[in-house]
Amino acid sequence: MNLSRTRVALALGAAGAVLLALVIVSPMLMTSIPSFIGNGGQQPDCGSEAKAQEASDSAASDIPPDYLELYKKNGEKLGVQWTILAAVGKRETDHGRSDLPGVKSGTNYAGAAGPMQFLISTWGGKAKVPMSSQVNGYASDGDGDGIGDIYNPADAILGAAKMLKRNGAPENVRRALFVYNRAWWYVDQVEEIARRYARSGEVQEPPEADGACDDPLVEAAPSEVVGKILAFALKQRGKPYLWGGTGPDAFDCSGIIYAAYQAAGLHIPRTTFQQWPYGVKVSQGDEQPGDLVFFNAGPGTSPDNPGHVGMVVSKGKMIEARCRLCGPIKVTAYESRTNIVGFTRPLQNPDTLEQLKKLRTL
């Protein structure tokens, strides 16, 4: 069994740094658009949800049944591949079976503890955190006892799932694993274990994470101009959220939409609050790629003043820059969100229509 090594340090928090580190101890994570704007196309099914992977014989024989249940349960709950969670658990502590210091009690020399090997400071400042208090870390209550216990597999696996989700999984699982442990050899090892744990032998990613879906989405856009808007927006996946950001390295929710329309030669309002009244309202079910979907989210927002926006890329799917702690820009599902305010079509605003007419004459 390899000696323990400290791996990860990540700055968290709006104003300061909360150190994040993990230790490795195991041997083995419409209304219609005018016809002059373009011809419509049939939308491909590149945004469907990936089905949960079946466990291989190797997974069934190597993972303790209670751990396997927790990996699957929390993977489904957080939208993270359970095989990746299980592979991290294997690589870190052999699913809690390691007898090295810090796995079942205390900490190792680096301060790491528990089956998923969080630093105490990363977990929330102490090994057992009352979940009724404000938690600055990944402390989680997976068994409903009100305590985030770093040594409790139910709590630790849920915390690991949150960390992976926050840093890019399931769409960009390699990035998420690299943040979990800043070494590409570690990423490769975890993915290899995950492949062994899946009956399919693959690390499954959502279809929208596959760049091969970009071309069909663009080609199926209802117009050439929408195709340009989508092409730009989809290329921004994986970049970080930045409040006030309009690129090229980071964006906020309305910033990526503003920049995508600019890439097509169009100028629309910059902020969510301005974009909401700008577009022509569209009934849910009639939305098309390029339309905007708004949410009652964020401070000072309401059903009449939505504070978050995404851009539809296919029916039921949008690209969004959600928040600083929500992971990178990605394609996500919107139909299950309970706080949708409505949909709009900026391309039907009279000012945008005039811009489109001018573009035709250039």
C-alpha positions in Angstrom: 0.0 0.0 0.0 1.4 3.4 -0.9 2.3 6.0 1.7 -0.2 8.9 2.3 0.4 12.1 0.3 -1.3 15.4 0.5 -2.8 16.3 -2.8 -5.2 19.1 -3.2 -5.3 22.8 -2.1 -8.2 24.9 -3.5 -9.2 28.4 -2.6 -12.9 28.7 -1.8 -15.0 31.6 -0.6 -15.9 35.0 -2.0 -13.5 37.0 0.1 -10.8 34.7 1.2 -9.3 31.2 1.0 -10.6 28.1 2.6 -8.0 25.5 1.9 -9.1 22.3 0.3 -7.0 19.1 0.3 -7.4 15.4 0.2 -5.0 12.6 0.9 -4.4 9.4 -1.0 -3.9 6.3 1.1 -5.0 3.3 -1.0 -3.2 1.4 -3.7 -5.7 1.6 -6.2 -12.8 9.1 -8.8 -42.6 30.0 -31.1 -43.8 32.1 -32.2 -42.0 31.9 -35.5 -38.9 33.8 -36.5 -39.3 35.7 -39.7 -38.4 33.5 -42.7 -35.6 35.8 -43.8 -33.6 34.8 -40.7 -33.1 31.3 -41.9 -34.6 27.9 -42.5 -35.5 25.6 -39.6 -34.1 22.1 -38.9 -34.9 19.0 -36.9 -33.3 19.0 -33.4 -31.2 16.0 -32.7 -31.4 14.2 -29.4 -28.0 15.1 -28.1 -29.3 16.3 -24.7 -31.0 13.2 -23.4 -30.2 12.1 -19.8 -27.6 9.3 -19.5 -28.9 6.1 -17.9 -27.4 4.9 -14.6 -24.6 2.4 -15.3 -24.9 -1.2 -14.2 -22.2 -2.5 -11.8 -19.7 -5.0 -13.2 -18.9 -8.3 -11.5 -15.6 -6.6 -10.4 -17.6 -3.8 -8.6 -20.0 -6.3 -7.0 -17.1 -8.4 -5.6 -14.8 -5.5 -4.6 -17.1 -2.9 -3.1 -18.8 -3.6 0.2 -22.6 -3.7 -0.3 -23.3 -0.7 2.0 -20.7 1.4 0.2 -22.0 0.4 -3.2 -25.5 1.5 -2.2 -24.2 4.8 -1.0 -22.2 5.4 -4.1 -25.2 4.7 -6.3 -27.6 6.7 -4.1 -25.5 9.8 -3.8 -24.3 9.6 -7.4 -28.0 9.7 -8.5 -28.9 12.4 -6.0 -26.1 14.8 -7.1 -26.0 13.8 -10.7 -22.4 12.4 -10.5 -21.3 9.1 -12.0 -21.4 6.6 -9.1 -18.6 4.7 -10.7 -16.4 7.8 -10.3 -17.4 8.2 -6.7 -16.6 4.5 -6.1 -13.3 4.8 -7.8 -12.3 7.7 -5.6 -13.3 5.7 -2.5 -11.2 2.8 -3.8 -8.2 5.0 -4.6 -8.3 6.9 -1.3 -9.0 4.2 1.4 -10.1 1.0 -0.3 -13.7 1.8 0.6 -12.8 2.5 4.2 -11.0 -0.8 4.7 -7.5 0.8 5.0 -6.0 0.7 8.5 -3.7 3.6 7.9 -4.0 6.6 10.4 -6.9 8.9 9.8 -9.3 6.6 8.0 -11.4 5.4 10.9 -10.3 7.9 13.6 -8.0 10.8 14.2 -6.0 12.2 11.2 -2.9 11.2 9.4 0.2 13.5 9.5 -1.4 15.8 6.9 -4.6 16.3 8.8 -6.8 14.1 6.5 -9.5 11.9 7.7 -12.4 9.6 6.8 -13.1 7.2 3.9 -13.0 9.9 1.3 -10.0 11.7 2.9 -10.9 15.3 3.5 -8.8 17.6 5.5 -10.6 18.6 8.7 -10.4 22.3 7.6 -12.0 21.3 4.2 -14.8 19.4 5.9 -15.8 22.3 8.1 -13.3 22.9 10.8 -13.9 19.7 12.8 -14.6 16.1 12.3 -18.2 16.3 13.4 -20.1 19.4 12.3 -23.7 20.1 13.4 -25.6 20.6 10.2 -27.9 23.1 11.9 -25.0 25.6 11.9 -23.5 27.4 8.9 -21.0 25.1 7.3 -18.0 26.4 5.4 -16.8 23.3 3.8 -18.1 19.9 2.4 -19.5 18.6 5.6 -22.7 16.7 4.7 -25.4 14.7 6.5 -26.0 11.6 4.4 -27.8 9.6 7.1 -30.1 12.3 8.4 -28.8 12.4 12.0 -28.1 16.1 11.9 -24.3 15.7 12.0 -21.8 15.8 9.2 -19.3 13.1 10.4 -16.1 12.9 8.4 -15.7 9.2 9.4 -19.3 8.2 8.5 -19.4 6.8 4.9 -22.9 8.1 4.3 -21.7 11.7 5.1 -18.3 11.5 3.5 -19.5 10.0 0.2 -22.2 12.7 -0.1 -19.5 15.3 0.6 -17.3 13.9 -2.1 -20.2 13.9 -4.6 -20.8 17.6 -3.8 -17.2 18.4 -4.4 -17.1 16.6 -7.7 -20.3 18.2 -8.8 -19.1 21.6 -7.9 -16.0 21.2 -9.9 -17.4 19.9 -13.2 -18.9 16.5 -12.9 -20.6 14.8 -14.6 -20.0 16.8 -17.8 -16.3 17.4 -17.2 -15.3 14.6 -14.9 -11.6 14.8 -15.6 -11.5 18.4 -14.5 -13.5 17.5 -11.3 -11.0 14.7 -10.5 -8.1 17.0 -11.1 -9.4 19.4 -8.6 -10.0 16.5 -6.2 -6.3 15.7 -6.5 -4.1 17.9 -8.6 -2.3 15.2 -10.6 -3.2 13.8 -14.0 -1.9 10.4 -13.1 -4.4 10.3 -10.3 -7.2 11.3 -12.7 -6.1 8.4 -15.1 -6.0 5.9 -12.2 -9.4 6.8 -10.9 -10.9 6.7 -14.4 -9.4 3.2 -14.9 -10.9 2.0 -11.7 -14.3 3.5 -12.7 -14.2 1.7 -16.0 -13.6 -1.6 -14.2 -16.6 -0.9 -12.0 -19.0 -0.2 -14.9 -20.4 -3.2 -16.8 -20.1 -1.2 -20.0 -16.4 -0.6 -19.3 -16.8 3.1 -19.9 -16.8 6.3 -17.9 -20.2 7.5 -18.9 -20.8 11.2 -19.5 -24.0 13.1 -20.4 -24.5 13.4 -24.2 -24.4 17.2 -24.0 -20.8 16.9 -22.6 -19.7 15.4 -25.9 -18.4 17.9 -28.3 -19.7 15.7 -31.1 -23.1 17.0 -30.2 -22.2 20.6 -31.0 -22.3 20.3 -34.8 -25.8 18.6 -34.9 -27.1 21.2 -32.4 -25.8 24.0 -34.6 -26.9 22.4 -37.8 -30.4 21.9 -36.5 -30.8 25.5 -35.3 -34.0 27.2 -36.6 -31.9 29.8 -38.4 -28.4 30.6 -39.5 -28.1 33.4 -37.0 -29.2 31.1 -34.2 -26.6 28.6 -35.3 -23.9 31.2 -34.9 -25.2 32.1 -31.4 -25.2 28.4 -30.4 -21.8 27.7 -31.8 -20.3 30.5 -29.8 -22.1 29.6 -26.6 -21.3 25.9 -26.7 -17.6 26.6 -27.1 -17.6 28.3 -23.7 -18.4 25.1 -21.9 -15.9 24.4 -19.1 -15.0 28.0 -18.5 -15.6 29.4 -15.0 -18.4 31.6 -13.7 -17.5 35.2 -13.0 -19.9 37.8 -11.8 -20.0 40.5 -14.4 -18.0 38.4 -16.8 -18.5 38.8 -20.5 -15.5 36.7 -21.6 -13.3 35.7 -23.1 -12.1 33.6 -20.1 -15.2 33.7 -17.8 -18.8 34.7 -17.9 -21.8 35.3 -15.7 -25.3 34.0 -16.6 -26.3 37.0 -18.8 -22.7 37.7 -19.9 -22.4 34.5 -22.0 -25.8 35.2 -23.7 -24.7 38.8 -24.4 -21.4 37.6 -25.9 -23.1 34.9 -27.9 -25.4 37.3 -29.6 -22.5 39.7 -30.2 -20.7 36.8 -32.0 -23.6 36.7 -34.4 -23.4 40.5 -35.0 -26.3 41.4 -32.7 -26.5 43.7 -29.7 -28.9 42.9 -26.9 -29.0 44.2 -23.3 -26.2 43.1 -21.0 -27.8 42.1 -17.7 -30.5 39.6 -16.8 -32.8 42.3 -15.5 -32.5 44.1 -18.9 -32.8 40.9 -21.0 -36.1 39.8 -19.3 -38.2 42.6 -20.7 -36.3 42.8 -24.0 -37.4 39.6 -25.7 -40.9 38.7 -26.9 -42.5 36.3 -24.4 -42.8 32.7 -25.5 -45.0 30.1 -23.9 -43.3 27.1 -22.3 -43.4 24.3 -24.8 -42.9 26.7 -27.7 -39.4 27.7 -26.9 -36.6 27.1 -29.5 -32.8 27.2 -29.5 -31.6 30.7 -29.0 -34.5 31.6 -26.7 -33.8 32.6 -23.1 -35.2 30.9 -20.0 -35.4 33.0 -16.8 -35.5 31.9 -13.2 -36.6 33.5 -9.9 -33.2 33.1 -8.3 -30.7 35.3 -6.6 -31.0 38.2 -4.1 -33.6 40.9 -4.9 -35.4 38.8 -7.5 -39.0 37.9 -7.9 -41.4 36.3 -10.5 -41.6 39.8 -12.1 -37.9 40.5 -11.8 -35.9 37.2 -12.5 -32.3 37.1 -11.5 -30.9 34.1 -13.5 -31.0 33.3 -17.2 -30.0 30.4 -19.4 -30.1 30.0 -23.2 -32.0 27.1 -24.8 -29.9 24.9 -27.0 -32.4 22.1 -27.5 -35.8 21.3 -26.1 -35.4 20.9 -22.3 -31.7 21.8 -22.3 -29.9 25.1 -21.9 -26.4 26.4 -21.5 -25.8 28.3 -18.4 -23.2 30.0 -16.2 -25.0 29.3 -12.9 -22.9 30.5 -10.0 -19.3 30.6 -8.7 -19.8 27.4 -6.6 -21.9 25.6 -9.2 -19.1 24.4 -11.4 -18.1 25.5 -14.9 -20.4 26.6 -17.7 -22.3 23.6 -18.9 -25.4 22.3 -20.7 -28.1 21.4 -18.1 -31.8 20.5 -18.0 -34.3 23.2 -17.2 -37.7 21.5 -17.3 -37.3 20.0 -13.8 -36.5 23.4 -12.3 -39.3 24.7 -10.1 -38.5 28.4 -10.3 -38.9 29.1 -14.0 -40.3 32.6 -14.6 -40.7 32.3 -18.4 -39.2 32.3 -21.8 -38.4 35.1 -24.2 -37.2 35.4 -27.8 -34.7 38.3 -28.2 -34.7 37.8 -32.0 -38.2 39.1 -32.2 -37.5 42.4 -30.5 -38.1 45.2 -33.1 -34.6 46.5 -32.5 -33.1 43.1 -33.1 -35.2 42.7 -36.3 -33.8 46.0 -37.6 -30.2 44.8 -36.8 -30.9 41.6 -38.7 -32.2 43.5 -41.8 -29.0 45.6 -41.8 -26.9 42.4 -41.5 -28.6 41.1 -44.6 -27.6 44.1 -46.6 -23.9 44.0 -45.6 
